[in-house]
Short mmCIF file of C-alpha atoms in Angstrom, two decimals:
data_model
loop_
_atom_site.label_atom_id
_atom_site.label_comp_id
_atom_site.label_asym_id
_atom_site.label_seq_id
_atom_site.Cartn_x
_atom_site.Cartn_y
_atom_site.Cartn_z
CA UNK A 1 -5.23 -195.12 -46.83
CA UNK A 2 -2.38 -192.95 -45.75
CA UNK A 3 -2.11 -189.33 -46.71
CA UNK A 4 0.88 -188.40 -48.91
CA UNK A 5 3.35 -185.63 -48.07
CA UNK A 6 2.08 -183.11 -50.63
CA UNK A 7 -1.54 -183.46 -49.36
CA UNK A 8 -0.40 -183.39 -45.68
CA UNK A 9 1.59 -180.18 -46.39
CA UNK A 10 -1.39 -178.59 -48.09
CA UNK A 11 -3.64 -179.41 -45.11
CA UNK A 12 -1.06 -178.10 -42.63
CA UNK A 13 -0.95 -174.81 -44.52
CA UNK A 14 -4.77 -174.59 -44.46
CA UNK A 15 -4.83 -175.37 -40.74
CA UNK A 16 -2.61 -172.34 -40.17
CA UNK A 17 -4.97 -170.29 -42.31
CA UNK A 18 -8.01 -171.46 -40.31
CA UNK A 19 -6.24 -170.53 -37.07
CA UNK A 20 -5.42 -167.09 -38.56
CA UNK A 21 -9.10 -166.73 -39.43
CA UNK A 22 -10.06 -167.65 -35.88
CA UNK A 23 -7.73 -164.98 -34.45
CA UNK A 24 -8.94 -162.45 -36.94
CA UNK A 25 -12.60 -162.95 -36.02
CA UNK A 26 -11.70 -163.02 -32.35
CA UNK A 27 -9.93 -159.62 -32.69
CA UNK A 28 -12.98 -158.30 -34.53
CA UNK A 29 -15.16 -159.53 -31.63
CA UNK A 30 -12.89 -157.70 -29.20
CA UNK A 31 -12.99 -154.49 -31.30
CA UNK A 32 -16.80 -154.67 -31.35
CA UNK A 33 -16.98 -155.18 -27.60
CA UNK A 34 -14.66 -152.20 -27.03
CA UNK A 35 -16.88 -150.13 -29.27
CA UNK A 36 -20.03 -151.27 -27.49
CA UNK A 37 -21.51 -153.37 -30.28
CA UNK A 38 -22.56 -156.51 -28.40
CA UNK A 39 -24.54 -158.19 -31.21
CA UNK A 40 -21.71 -157.87 -33.71
CA UNK A 41 -19.26 -159.04 -31.08
CA UNK A 42 -21.32 -162.16 -30.38
CA UNK A 43 -21.50 -162.93 -34.16
CA UNK A 44 -17.76 -162.56 -34.54
CA UNK A 45 -17.00 -164.67 -31.50
CA UNK A 46 -19.06 -167.44 -32.95
CA UNK A 47 -17.22 -167.06 -36.23
CA UNK A 48 -13.91 -167.41 -34.35
CA UNK A 49 -15.06 -170.60 -32.66
CA UNK A 50 -16.21 -172.00 -36.02
CA UNK A 51 -12.81 -171.34 -37.68
CA UNK A 52 -11.01 -173.09 -34.84
CA UNK A 53 -13.33 -176.09 -35.25
CA UNK A 54 -12.43 -176.12 -38.97
CA UNK A 55 -8.71 -176.29 -38.04
CA UNK A 56 -9.42 -179.12 -35.62
CA UNK A 57 -11.53 -180.99 -38.21
CA UNK A 58 -8.70 -180.75 -40.79
CA UNK A 59 -6.14 -181.82 -38.20
CA UNK A 60 -8.31 -184.87 -37.29
CA UNK A 61 -8.50 -185.72 -41.02
CA UNK A 62 -4.72 -185.64 -41.38
CA UNK A 63 -4.14 -187.68 -38.24
CA UNK A 64 -6.81 -190.21 -39.05
CA UNK A 65 -4.94 -190.89 -42.32
CA UNK A 66 -1.60 -191.48 -40.61
CA UNK A 67 -0.29 -187.97 -41.22
CA UNK A 68 1.44 -185.45 -39.02
CA UNK A 69 0.05 -182.07 -38.07
CA UNK A 70 2.65 -179.39 -37.82
CA UNK A 71 1.48 -176.01 -36.58
CA UNK A 72 3.28 -173.04 -37.99
CA UNK A 73 3.40 -169.52 -36.71
CA UNK A 74 0.13 -167.70 -37.12
CA UNK A 75 0.70 -164.11 -38.33
CA UNK A 76 -0.72 -161.25 -36.27
CA UNK A 77 -4.07 -159.82 -37.39
CA UNK A 78 -5.44 -156.36 -37.98
CA UNK A 79 -6.63 -154.69 -34.81
CA UNK A 80 -8.42 -151.48 -35.85
CA UNK A 81 -11.29 -150.59 -38.15
CA UNK A 82 -13.06 -147.32 -38.75
CA UNK A 83 -16.66 -148.50 -38.14
CA UNK A 84 -18.78 -151.67 -38.05
CA UNK A 85 -19.36 -151.72 -41.76
CA UNK A 86 -15.58 -151.59 -42.37
CA UNK A 87 -15.17 -154.68 -40.13
CA UNK A 88 -17.72 -156.66 -42.13
CA UNK A 89 -16.16 -155.51 -45.40
CA UNK A 90 -12.81 -156.79 -44.08
CA UNK A 91 -14.43 -160.05 -43.10
CA UNK A 92 -15.91 -160.46 -46.60
CA UNK A 93 -12.54 -159.80 -48.26
CA UNK A 94 -11.08 -162.38 -45.92
CA UNK A 95 -13.66 -165.02 -46.67
CA UNK A 96 -13.12 -164.50 -50.40
CA UNK A 97 -9.41 -165.12 -49.73
CA UNK A 98 -10.23 -168.31 -47.78
CA UNK A 99 -12.55 -169.46 -50.59
CA UNK A 100 -9.57 -169.27 -52.93
CA UNK A 101 -7.40 -171.23 -50.54
CA UNK A 102 -9.97 -173.92 -50.12
CA UNK A 103 -10.29 -174.20 -53.89
CA UNK A 104 -6.50 -174.51 -54.09
CA UNK A 105 -6.58 -177.29 -51.40
CA UNK A 106 -9.29 -179.12 -53.42
CA UNK A 107 -7.12 -178.75 -56.55
CA UNK A 108 -4.23 -180.45 -54.75
CA UNK A 109 -6.55 -183.31 -53.78
CA UNK A 110 -7.65 -183.60 -57.41
CA UNK A 111 -4.07 -183.44 -58.69
CA UNK A 112 -2.97 -186.13 -56.20
CA UNK A 113 -6.01 -188.25 -57.11
CA UNK A 114 -6.79 -188.37 -53.40
CA UNK A 115 -10.53 -189.16 -53.42
CA UNK A 116 -10.79 -189.05 -49.58
CA UNK A 117 -9.25 -185.53 -49.47
CA UNK A 118 -11.38 -184.37 -52.38
CA UNK A 119 -14.52 -185.56 -50.59
CA UNK A 120 -13.41 -183.92 -47.44
CA UNK A 121 -12.70 -180.60 -49.22
CA UNK A 122 -16.16 -180.57 -50.83
CA UNK A 123 -17.79 -179.70 -47.50
CA UNK A 124 -15.53 -176.75 -47.09
CA UNK A 125 -16.20 -175.56 -50.63
CA UNK A 126 -19.87 -175.59 -49.67
CA UNK A 127 -19.07 -173.95 -46.32
CA UNK A 128 -17.41 -171.05 -48.08
CA UNK A 129 -20.50 -170.40 -50.20
CA UNK A 130 -22.46 -170.10 -46.93
CA UNK A 131 -19.84 -167.93 -45.24
CA UNK A 132 -19.79 -165.44 -48.12
CA UNK A 133 -23.62 -165.42 -48.27
CA UNK A 134 -23.85 -164.68 -44.55
CA UNK A 135 -21.47 -161.71 -44.88
CA UNK A 136 -23.20 -160.52 -48.04
CA UNK A 137 -26.52 -160.57 -46.17
CA UNK A 138 -25.03 -158.45 -43.36
CA UNK A 139 -23.46 -156.03 -45.75
CA UNK A 140 -26.81 -155.73 -47.56
CA UNK A 141 -28.34 -154.69 -44.19
CA UNK A 142 -25.82 -151.88 -44.03
CA UNK A 143 -26.60 -150.92 -47.66
CA UNK A 144 -30.38 -151.16 -47.40
CA UNK A 145 -30.59 -149.41 -44.09
CA UNK A 146 -28.27 -146.52 -45.06
CA UNK A 147 -29.20 -143.63 -42.87
CA UNK A 148 -30.96 -145.77 -40.26
CA UNK A 149 -29.33 -146.72 -37.00
CA UNK A 150 -26.51 -149.16 -36.80
CA UNK A 151 -27.81 -150.43 -33.42
CA UNK A 152 -30.80 -151.91 -35.25
CA UNK A 153 -28.34 -153.92 -37.47
CA UNK A 154 -26.38 -154.95 -34.31
CA UNK A 155 -29.64 -156.37 -32.85
CA UNK A 156 -30.41 -158.30 -36.03
CA UNK A 157 -26.91 -159.74 -36.36
CA UNK A 158 -26.64 -160.47 -32.63
CA UNK A 159 -29.91 -162.41 -32.79
CA UNK A 160 -28.46 -165.04 -35.14
CA UNK A 161 -29.34 -168.58 -34.16
CA UNK A 162 -26.47 -171.07 -34.23
#
């Protein structure tokens, strides 16, 4: 079952967004490394890799259905933050944005009555729930440990198992 042009265009736009996300998290990892937060840097580097895998997964889906993947320019990303909490707040805002984009992609699949695309999108809807939860958990560490040392949070976040 071939993918139609509207669905292909929607996936191509999302692929660009996933690559932007990968670059954003990679830049956050670099910022953390520069600032000496090794655990946070490790967490963000993993997130960057995951976003690139999402882009590849979506590209494979388009190609497997006879479509064409067309990479567009990926905008530059923010490069500075005031502190570790600010970085994670930025990441949470970004994930909420991505959740809205994934919902929009799923809506296109529904509008096009493309069951294969709708089923494919479902895993990313679920993925976004998990991404927002992970960031919410980290932000809660900052909130609950107000006044305690950020290095303790860095150790907790850096110890995440993948």
